[in-house]
Amino acid sequence: MGRRNRKKGADAPWEGGPAVTDSRLFLFGGKGGVGKTTCSAAIAVKLAADGLKTLHITTDMAPSLSDVYATRIGETLTRVAGNLDVIEISQDQIARIWKDKFGADFKEILEHLLDVEGLQQEGDLDLLDYIGTAPSLREETLLDFIVEMVRGGQYQRVIWDTAPAGETLKLLNMPRLMRQHLKAGAKVYEAVDRLTGKVKHRRNLGSIMEEWVVRSEGIARYLEDNTLFIIVTNPESLVVSQAERVMASLRGAGFSLRGMIINRIAVKDGSEFLDRMHRRQEPYIEQLQTLANGLPVAYLPFLLDEIRGLAPLWSLGEKLLEDLGLSFLGKCEEG
């Protein structure tokens, strides 16, 4: 477990979280369309340019990494710079990973209970393909995949661009829900074993389920102890309301909030349009600052032009790392 990064003073928002230098996984979240992908890509590009082997993952089901990097990104690792790999993880890909990794266990469980081959022939379907699309299994597999990528040691930093906030909270709560379900399932399957008797060369059903319980508990502990969450926002009513709910849920679940990015701020320049927008945004910026409660905050201006390609991403990443108090990350040594 990483060293705790505690801030002196009452009600420190990231109290109890991992030390930044101990964390490899940085998670960017927020409402859809606030700029998570661009901000996470900017930090990934800057860390990679500073010499850290970096992986940028998106699990957003409407990915835009290809647009941000101005190069084709897909389901396989793409090298976009010397130290930077990027990948978009799709639902179909996660279903395939689940089948390859856990399908044999699941088939063994099913074969204790029913005629799998006969059912597949009768229904003209692959039962494991069907089961692997179940949302809970898919989400648990996604978390398992990401944790293994972080633990594997190939990358010094993993930057995770998540789905919109509601889906992210559901995803991060999944290991806890899965533990409850699997523990109950283990007891049921132990009873089935006693009733049916163990078939030669087959593992005990309860032991298979217990292995999954242990894995799910490990995923939950790793995420809680090693993930630093950066929330991306805009100064808008709906975004502020959702940011408040997300931050409260994350803190309640034990995740460490590292910083906030307030994106698309209108800068007064004497024009009627931007001045009016700035006045409208001011109360929402104040609300977000109150929500941050001492967290580092990065302020980004409203831009007419999109940020695309490595050079502008590098410049943005430099500003974000500085404003969020993370500029030392590119210089630290991994121990």
GROMACS .gro file of C-alpha atoms in nm:
model
  335
    1MET     CA    1   0.000   0.000   0.000
    2GLY     CA    2   0.132   0.346  -0.085
    3ARG     CA    3   0.233   0.597   0.178
    4ARG     CA    4  -0.052   0.822   0.281
    5ASN     CA    5  -0.039   1.173   0.144
    6ARG     CA    6  -0.187   1.380   0.424
    7LYS     CA    7  -0.241   1.752   0.419
    8LYS     CA    8  -0.225   1.934   0.751
    9GLY     CA    9  -0.543   2.103   0.858
   10ALA     CA   10  -0.906   2.011   0.900
   11ASP     CA   11  -1.116   1.843   0.635
   12ALA     CA   12  -0.828   1.788   0.390
   13PRO     CA   13  -1.003   1.653   0.078
   14TRP     CA   14  -0.739   1.399  -0.024
   15GLU     CA   15  -0.650   1.289   0.329
   16GLY     CA   16  -0.606   0.914   0.347
   17GLY     CA   17  -0.511   0.872  -0.018
   18PRO     CA   18  -0.192   0.728  -0.164
   19ALA     CA   19   0.120   0.935  -0.201
   20VAL     CA   20   0.143   1.071  -0.554
   21THR     CA   21   0.487   0.922  -0.608
   22ASP     CA   22   0.348   0.578  -0.512
   23SER     CA   23   0.061   0.594  -0.760
   24ARG     CA   24   0.080   0.472  -1.115
   25LEU     CA   25  -0.290   0.504  -1.201
   26PHE     CA   26  -0.445   0.845  -1.265
   27LEU     CA   27  -0.816   0.845  -1.337
   28PHE     CA   28  -0.988   1.134  -1.517
   29GLY     CA   29  -1.363   1.160  -1.472
   30GLY     CA   30  -1.656   1.395  -1.507
   31LYS     CA   31  -1.968   1.461  -1.707
   32GLY     CA   32  -1.958   1.370  -2.074
   33GLY     CA   33  -1.828   1.646  -2.300
   34VAL     CA   34  -1.634   1.846  -2.038
   35GLY     CA   35  -1.291   1.774  -2.189
   36LYS     CA   36  -1.171   1.463  -2.002
   37THR     CA   37  -1.009   1.307  -2.306
   38THR     CA   38  -0.815   1.618  -2.408
   39CYS     CA   39  -0.694   1.687  -2.051
   40SER     CA   40  -0.592   1.327  -1.987
   41ALA     CA   41  -0.414   1.309  -2.323
   42ALA     CA   42  -0.227   1.631  -2.247
   43ILE     CA   43  -0.091   1.495  -1.920
   44ALA     CA   44  -0.005   1.162  -2.084
   45VAL     CA   45   0.191   1.339  -2.360
   46LYS     CA   46   0.382   1.558  -2.113
   47LEU     CA   47   0.474   1.267  -1.881
   48ALA     CA   48   0.592   1.062  -2.178
   49ALA     CA   49   0.796   1.354  -2.311
   50ASP     CA   50   0.957   1.386  -1.967
   51GLY     CA   51   1.081   1.028  -1.992
   52LEU     CA   52   0.815   0.823  -1.815
   53LYS     CA   53   0.682   0.515  -1.997
   54THR     CA   54   0.312   0.605  -2.014
   55LEU     CA   55  -0.008   0.428  -2.118
   56HIS     CA   56  -0.323   0.625  -2.201
   57ILE     CA   57  -0.644   0.418  -2.183
   58THR     CA   58  -0.997   0.524  -2.265
   59THR     CA   59  -1.304   0.323  -2.167
   60ASP     CA   60  -1.549   0.582  -2.298
   61MET     CA   61  -1.792   0.408  -2.531
   62ALA     CA   62  -1.776   0.709  -2.765
   63PRO     CA   63  -1.397   0.743  -2.778
   64SER     CA   64  -1.231   1.046  -2.932
   65LEU     CA   65  -0.861   0.965  -2.889
   66SER     CA   66  -0.809   0.949  -3.264
   67ASP     CA   67  -0.934   1.308  -3.294
   68VAL     CA   68  -0.726   1.434  -3.001
   69TYR     CA   69  -0.401   1.268  -3.110
   70ALA     CA   70  -0.470   1.329  -3.481
   71THR     CA   71  -0.379   0.968  -3.552
   72ARG     CA   72  -0.568   0.641  -3.581
   73ILE     CA   73  -0.628   0.478  -3.240
   74GLY     CA   74  -0.812   0.149  -3.186
   75GLU     CA   75  -0.837  -0.168  -2.978
   76THR     CA   76  -0.467  -0.251  -3.003
   77LEU     CA   77  -0.182  -0.061  -2.843
   78THR     CA   78  -0.070   0.227  -3.065
   79ARG     CA   79   0.264   0.401  -3.013
   80VAL     CA   80   0.197   0.773  -3.067
   81ALA     CA   81   0.529   0.895  -2.924
   82GLY     CA   82   0.853   0.744  -2.795
   83ASN     CA   83   0.726   0.669  -2.443
   84LEU     CA   84   0.352   0.683  -2.503
   85ASP     CA   85   0.114   0.399  -2.593
   86VAL     CA   86  -0.259   0.457  -2.639
   87ILE     CA   87  -0.553   0.216  -2.655
   88GLU     CA   88  -0.933   0.236  -2.680
   89ILE     CA   89  -1.098  -0.051  -2.493
   90SER     CA   90  -1.430  -0.157  -2.645
   91GLN     CA   91  -1.715  -0.361  -2.499
   92ASP     CA   92  -1.654  -0.641  -2.751
   93GLN     CA   93  -1.287  -0.651  -2.656
   94ILE     CA   94  -1.369  -0.686  -2.287
   95ALA     CA   95  -1.612  -0.970  -2.365
   96ARG     CA   96  -1.332  -1.152  -2.551
   97ILE     CA   97  -1.090  -1.097  -2.263
   98TRP     CA   98  -1.346  -1.237  -2.018
   99LYS     CA   99  -1.402  -1.546  -2.228
  100ASP     CA  100  -1.029  -1.613  -2.267
  101LYS     CA  101  -0.951  -1.558  -1.900
  102PHE     CA  102  -1.256  -1.680  -1.711
  103GLY     CA  103  -1.458  -1.878  -1.965
  104ALA     CA  104  -1.310  -2.215  -1.864
  105ASP     CA  105  -1.401  -2.158  -1.498
  106PHE     CA  106  -1.752  -2.051  -1.587
  107LYS     CA  107  -1.803  -2.348  -1.817
  108GLU     CA  108  -1.687  -2.580  -1.541
  109ILE     CA  109  -1.944  -2.429  -1.306
  110LEU     CA  110  -2.222  -2.461  -1.563
  111GLU     CA  111  -2.134  -2.822  -1.638
  112HIS     CA  112  -2.206  -2.909  -1.277
  113LEU     CA  113  -2.559  -2.780  -1.325
  114LEU     CA  114  -2.671  -2.847  -1.683
  115ASP     CA  115  -2.589  -3.002  -2.020
  116VAL     CA  116  -2.389  -2.717  -2.171
  117GLU     CA  117  -2.315  -2.889  -2.504
  118GLY     CA  118  -2.675  -2.991  -2.554
  119LEU     CA  119  -2.803  -2.644  -2.467
  120GLN     CA  120  -2.560  -2.480  -2.711
  121GLN     CA  121  -2.661  -2.714  -2.992
  122GLU     CA  122  -3.029  -2.664  -2.924
  123GLY     CA  123  -3.002  -2.287  -2.905
  124ASP     CA  124  -2.742  -2.254  -3.182
  125LEU     CA  125  -2.533  -2.018  -2.966
  126ASP     CA  126  -2.206  -2.000  -2.777
  127LEU     CA  127  -2.318  -1.982  -2.416
  128LEU     CA  128  -1.994  -1.821  -2.297
  129ASP     CA  129  -2.018  -1.550  -2.564
  130TYR     CA  130  -2.366  -1.475  -2.439
  131ILE     CA  131  -2.278  -1.476  -2.068
  132GLY     CA  132  -1.964  -1.267  -2.125
  133THR     CA  133  -2.176  -0.972  -2.238
  134ALA     CA  134  -2.344  -0.947  -1.896
  135PRO     CA  135  -2.276  -0.594  -1.763
  136SER     CA  136  -2.145  -0.699  -1.421
  137LEU     CA  137  -1.897  -0.950  -1.564
  138ARG     CA  138  -1.791  -0.709  -1.836
  139GLU     CA  139  -1.725  -0.429  -1.585
  140GLU     CA  140  -1.538  -0.654  -1.345
  141THR     CA  141  -1.324  -0.781  -1.632
  142LEU     CA  142  -1.248  -0.425  -1.742
  143LEU     CA  143  -1.124  -0.335  -1.393
  144ASP     CA  144  -0.920  -0.655  -1.375
  145PHE     CA  145  -0.763  -0.572  -1.713
  146ILE     CA  146  -0.668  -0.218  -1.608
  147VAL     CA  147  -0.526  -0.328  -1.273
  148GLU     CA  148  -0.312  -0.591  -1.447
  149MET     CA  149  -0.183  -0.331  -1.694
  150VAL     CA  150  -0.080  -0.109  -1.401
  151ARG     CA  151   0.073  -0.390  -1.196
  152GLY     CA  152   0.258  -0.539  -1.492
  153GLY     CA  153   0.542  -0.290  -1.456
  154GLN     CA  154   0.568  -0.212  -1.827
  155TYR     CA  155   0.439   0.141  -1.766
  156GLN     CA  156   0.542   0.394  -1.504
  157ARG     CA  157   0.215   0.584  -1.538
  158VAL     CA  158  -0.127   0.474  -1.659
  159ILE     CA  159  -0.369   0.755  -1.747
  160TRP     CA  160  -0.730   0.638  -1.754
  161ASP     CA  161  -0.990   0.844  -1.942
  162THR     CA  162  -1.317   0.706  -1.807
  163ALA     CA  163  -1.673   0.697  -1.932
  164PRO     CA  164  -1.912   0.977  -1.823
  165ALA     CA  165  -1.944   1.016  -1.447
  166GLY     CA  166  -2.248   0.798  -1.376
  167GLU     CA  167  -2.097   0.502  -1.559
  168THR     CA  168  -1.763   0.556  -1.384
  169LEU     CA  169  -1.919   0.543  -1.037
  170LYS     CA  170  -2.107   0.227  -1.130
  171LEU     CA  171  -1.782   0.077  -1.260
  172LEU     CA  172  -1.576   0.163  -0.953
  173ASN     CA  173  -1.845   0.022  -0.722
  174MET     CA  174  -1.858  -0.306  -0.915
  175PRO     CA  175  -1.588  -0.497  -0.716
  176ARG     CA  176  -1.783  -0.430  -0.396
  177LEU     CA  177  -2.108  -0.552  -0.549
  178MET     CA  178  -1.937  -0.852  -0.705
  179ARG     CA  179  -1.785  -0.953  -0.371
  180GLN     CA  180  -2.130  -0.962  -0.212
  181HIS     CA  181  -2.273  -1.166  -0.498
  182LEU     CA  182  -1.981  -1.407  -0.523
  183LYS     CA  183  -1.972  -1.480  -0.151
  184ALA     CA  184  -2.339  -1.572  -0.160
  185GLY     CA  185  -2.280  -1.774  -0.476
  186ALA     CA  186  -1.996  -1.968  -0.314
  187LYS     CA  187  -2.233  -2.089  -0.040
  188VAL     CA  188  -2.496  -2.190  -0.294
  189TYR     CA  189  -2.246  -2.386  -0.504
  190GLU     CA  190  -2.103  -2.557  -0.197
  191ALA     CA  191  -2.455  -2.683  -0.130
  192VAL     CA  192  -2.482  -2.802  -0.491
  193ASP     CA  193  -2.153  -2.990  -0.450
  194ARG     CA  194  -2.287  -3.168  -0.142
  195LEU     CA  195  -2.610  -3.261  -0.317
  196THR     CA  196  -2.465  -3.380  -0.647
  197GLY     CA  197  -2.131  -3.515  -0.528
  198LYS     CA  198  -1.804  -3.408  -0.682
  199VAL     CA  199  -1.742  -3.531  -1.034
  200LYS     CA  200  -1.395  -3.675  -1.082
  201HIS     CA  201  -1.138  -3.428  -1.219
  202ARG     CA  202  -1.364  -3.133  -1.150
  203ARG     CA  203  -1.285  -2.865  -0.901
  204ASN     CA  204  -1.516  -2.786  -0.614
  205LEU     CA  205  -1.769  -2.520  -0.721
  206GLY     CA  206  -1.728  -2.331  -0.398
  207SER     CA  207  -1.351  -2.312  -0.445
  208ILE     CA  208  -1.391  -2.167  -0.797
  209MET     CA  209  -1.625  -1.900  -0.664
  210GLU     CA  210  -1.392  -1.828  -0.372
  211GLU     CA  211  -1.106  -1.766  -0.618
  212TRP     CA  212  -1.323  -1.502  -0.785
  213VAL     CA  213  -1.408  -1.347  -0.448
  214VAL     CA  214  -1.038  -1.311  -0.368
  215ARG     CA  215  -0.970  -1.159  -0.712
  216SER     CA  216  -1.257  -0.912  -0.677
  217GLU     CA  217  -1.140  -0.809  -0.330
  218GLY     CA  218  -0.789  -0.758  -0.467
  219ILE     CA  219  -0.917  -0.534  -0.748
  220ALA     CA  220  -1.116  -0.323  -0.501
  221ARG     CA  221  -0.823  -0.281  -0.261
  222TYR     CA  222  -0.580  -0.195  -0.539
  223LEU     CA  223  -0.806   0.072  -0.688
  224GLU     CA  224  -0.883   0.227  -0.351
  225ASP     CA  225  -0.517   0.234  -0.245
  226ASN     CA  226  -0.347   0.333  -0.570
  227THR     CA  227  -0.583   0.547  -0.778
  228LEU     CA  228  -0.565   0.925  -0.787
  229PHE     CA  229  -0.880   1.084  -0.928
  230ILE     CA  230  -0.879   1.411  -1.121
  231ILE     CA  231  -1.223   1.552  -1.191
  232VAL     CA  232  -1.278   1.762  -1.505
  233THR     CA  233  -1.556   2.020  -1.498
  234ASN     CA  234  -1.706   2.317  -1.679
  235PRO     CA  235  -1.865   2.623  -1.510
  236GLU     CA  236  -2.220   2.515  -1.592
  237SER     CA  237  -2.514   2.430  -1.368
  238LEU     CA  238  -2.555   2.062  -1.461
  239VAL     CA  239  -2.181   1.998  -1.454
  240VAL     CA  240  -2.144   2.153  -1.108
  241SER     CA  241  -2.435   1.948  -0.970
  242GLN     CA  242  -2.291   1.626  -1.107
  243ALA     CA  243  -1.940   1.712  -0.987
  244GLU     CA  244  -2.074   1.752  -0.635
  245ARG     CA  245  -2.240   1.409  -0.644
  246VAL     CA  246  -1.937   1.241  -0.800
  247MET     CA  247  -1.690   1.388  -0.551
  248ALA     CA  248  -1.907   1.292  -0.254
  249SER     CA  249  -1.946   0.937  -0.388
  250LEU     CA  250  -1.574   0.898  -0.455
  251ARG     CA  251  -1.476   1.019  -0.110
  252GLY     CA  252  -1.738   0.794   0.047
  253ALA     CA  253  -1.598   0.496  -0.147
  254GLY     CA  254  -1.244   0.567  -0.027
  255PHE     CA  255  -1.096   0.706  -0.347
  256SER     CA  256  -0.838   0.983  -0.331
  257LEU     CA  257  -0.922   1.306  -0.512
  258ARG     CA  258  -0.606   1.472  -0.638
  259GLY     CA  259  -0.730   1.778  -0.822
  260MET     CA  260  -0.993   1.956  -1.029
  261ILE     CA  261  -0.978   2.102  -1.378
  262ILE     CA  262  -1.224   2.380  -1.460
  263ASN     CA  263  -1.236   2.390  -1.838
  264ARG     CA  264  -1.380   2.638  -2.090
  265ILE     CA  265  -1.372   2.951  -1.877
  266ALA     CA  266  -1.465   3.266  -2.066
  267VAL     CA  267  -1.192   3.527  -2.032
  268LYS     CA  268  -1.315   3.886  -2.042
  269ASP     CA  269  -1.167   4.067  -2.341
  270GLY     CA  270  -1.407   4.356  -2.388
  271SER     CA  271  -1.633   4.168  -2.629
  272GLU     CA  272  -1.999   4.154  -2.532
  273PHE     CA  273  -2.024   3.777  -2.589
  274LEU     CA  274  -1.730   3.672  -2.370
  275ASP     CA  275  -1.804   3.930  -2.101
  276ARG     CA  276  -2.163   3.807  -2.073
  277MET     CA  277  -2.047   3.445  -2.066
  278HIS     CA  278  -1.793   3.529  -1.796
  279ARG     CA  279  -2.061   3.689  -1.575
  280ARG     CA  280  -2.283   3.383  -1.618
  281GLN     CA  281  -1.997   3.148  -1.528
  282GLU     CA  282  -1.872   3.334  -1.219
  283PRO     CA  283  -2.113   3.181  -0.962
  284TYR     CA  284  -2.046   2.831  -1.096
  285ILE     CA  285  -1.669   2.883  -1.075
  286GLU     CA  286  -1.714   2.989  -0.712
  287GLN     CA  287  -1.923   2.678  -0.643
  288LEU     CA  288  -1.655   2.456  -0.797
  289GLN     CA  289  -1.385   2.626  -0.591
  290THR     CA  290  -1.589   2.555  -0.278
  291LEU     CA  291  -1.631   2.192  -0.384
  292ALA     CA  292  -1.255   2.164  -0.441
  293ASN     CA  293  -1.209   2.254  -0.073
  294GLY     CA  294  -0.833   2.300  -0.096
  295LEU     CA  295  -0.766   2.062  -0.383
  296PRO     CA  296  -0.531   2.196  -0.651
  297VAL     CA  297  -0.738   2.353  -0.930
  298ALA     CA  298  -0.633   2.411  -1.291
  299TYR     CA  299  -0.819   2.681  -1.484
  300LEU     CA  300  -0.844   2.648  -1.862
  301PRO     CA  301  -0.983   2.918  -2.092
  302PHE     CA  302  -1.260   2.877  -2.346
  303LEU     CA  303  -1.095   2.813  -2.684
  304LEU     CA  304  -1.246   2.849  -3.028
  305ASP     CA  305  -0.997   2.605  -3.181
  306GLU     CA  306  -0.968   2.237  -3.087
  307ILE     CA  307  -0.650   2.104  -2.932
  308ARG     CA  308  -0.519   1.829  -3.160
  309GLY     CA  309  -0.177   1.673  -3.202
  310LEU     CA  310   0.128   1.624  -2.981
  311ALA     CA  311   0.267   1.978  -2.972
  312PRO     CA  312  -0.045   2.156  -2.838
  313LEU     CA  313  -0.115   1.864  -2.605
  314TRP     CA  314   0.236   1.894  -2.462
  315SER     CA  315   0.184   2.266  -2.390
  316LEU     CA  316  -0.150   2.199  -2.221
  317GLY     CA  317  -0.002   1.909  -2.023
  318GLU     CA  318   0.277   2.132  -1.892
  319LYS     CA  319   0.022   2.382  -1.759
  320LEU     CA  320  -0.201   2.113  -1.606
  321LEU     CA  321   0.084   1.939  -1.424
  322GLU     CA  322   0.204   2.273  -1.288
  323ASP     CA  323  -0.141   2.390  -1.176
  324LEU     CA  324  -0.228   2.053  -1.019
  325GLY     CA  325   0.102   2.036  -0.831
  326LEU     CA  326   0.218   1.734  -1.031
  327SER     CA  327   0.502   1.890  -1.231
  328PHE     CA  328   0.762   1.685  -1.040
  329LEU     CA  329   0.621   1.358  -1.175
  330GLY     CA  330   0.823   1.370  -1.493
  331LYS     CA  331   1.144   1.398  -1.295
  332CYS     CA  332   1.086   1.135  -1.026
  333GLU     CA  333   1.257   0.800  -1.022
  334GLU     CA  334   1.053   0.483  -0.993
  335GLY     CA  335   1.156   0.271  -0.700
   0.00000   0.00000   0.00000
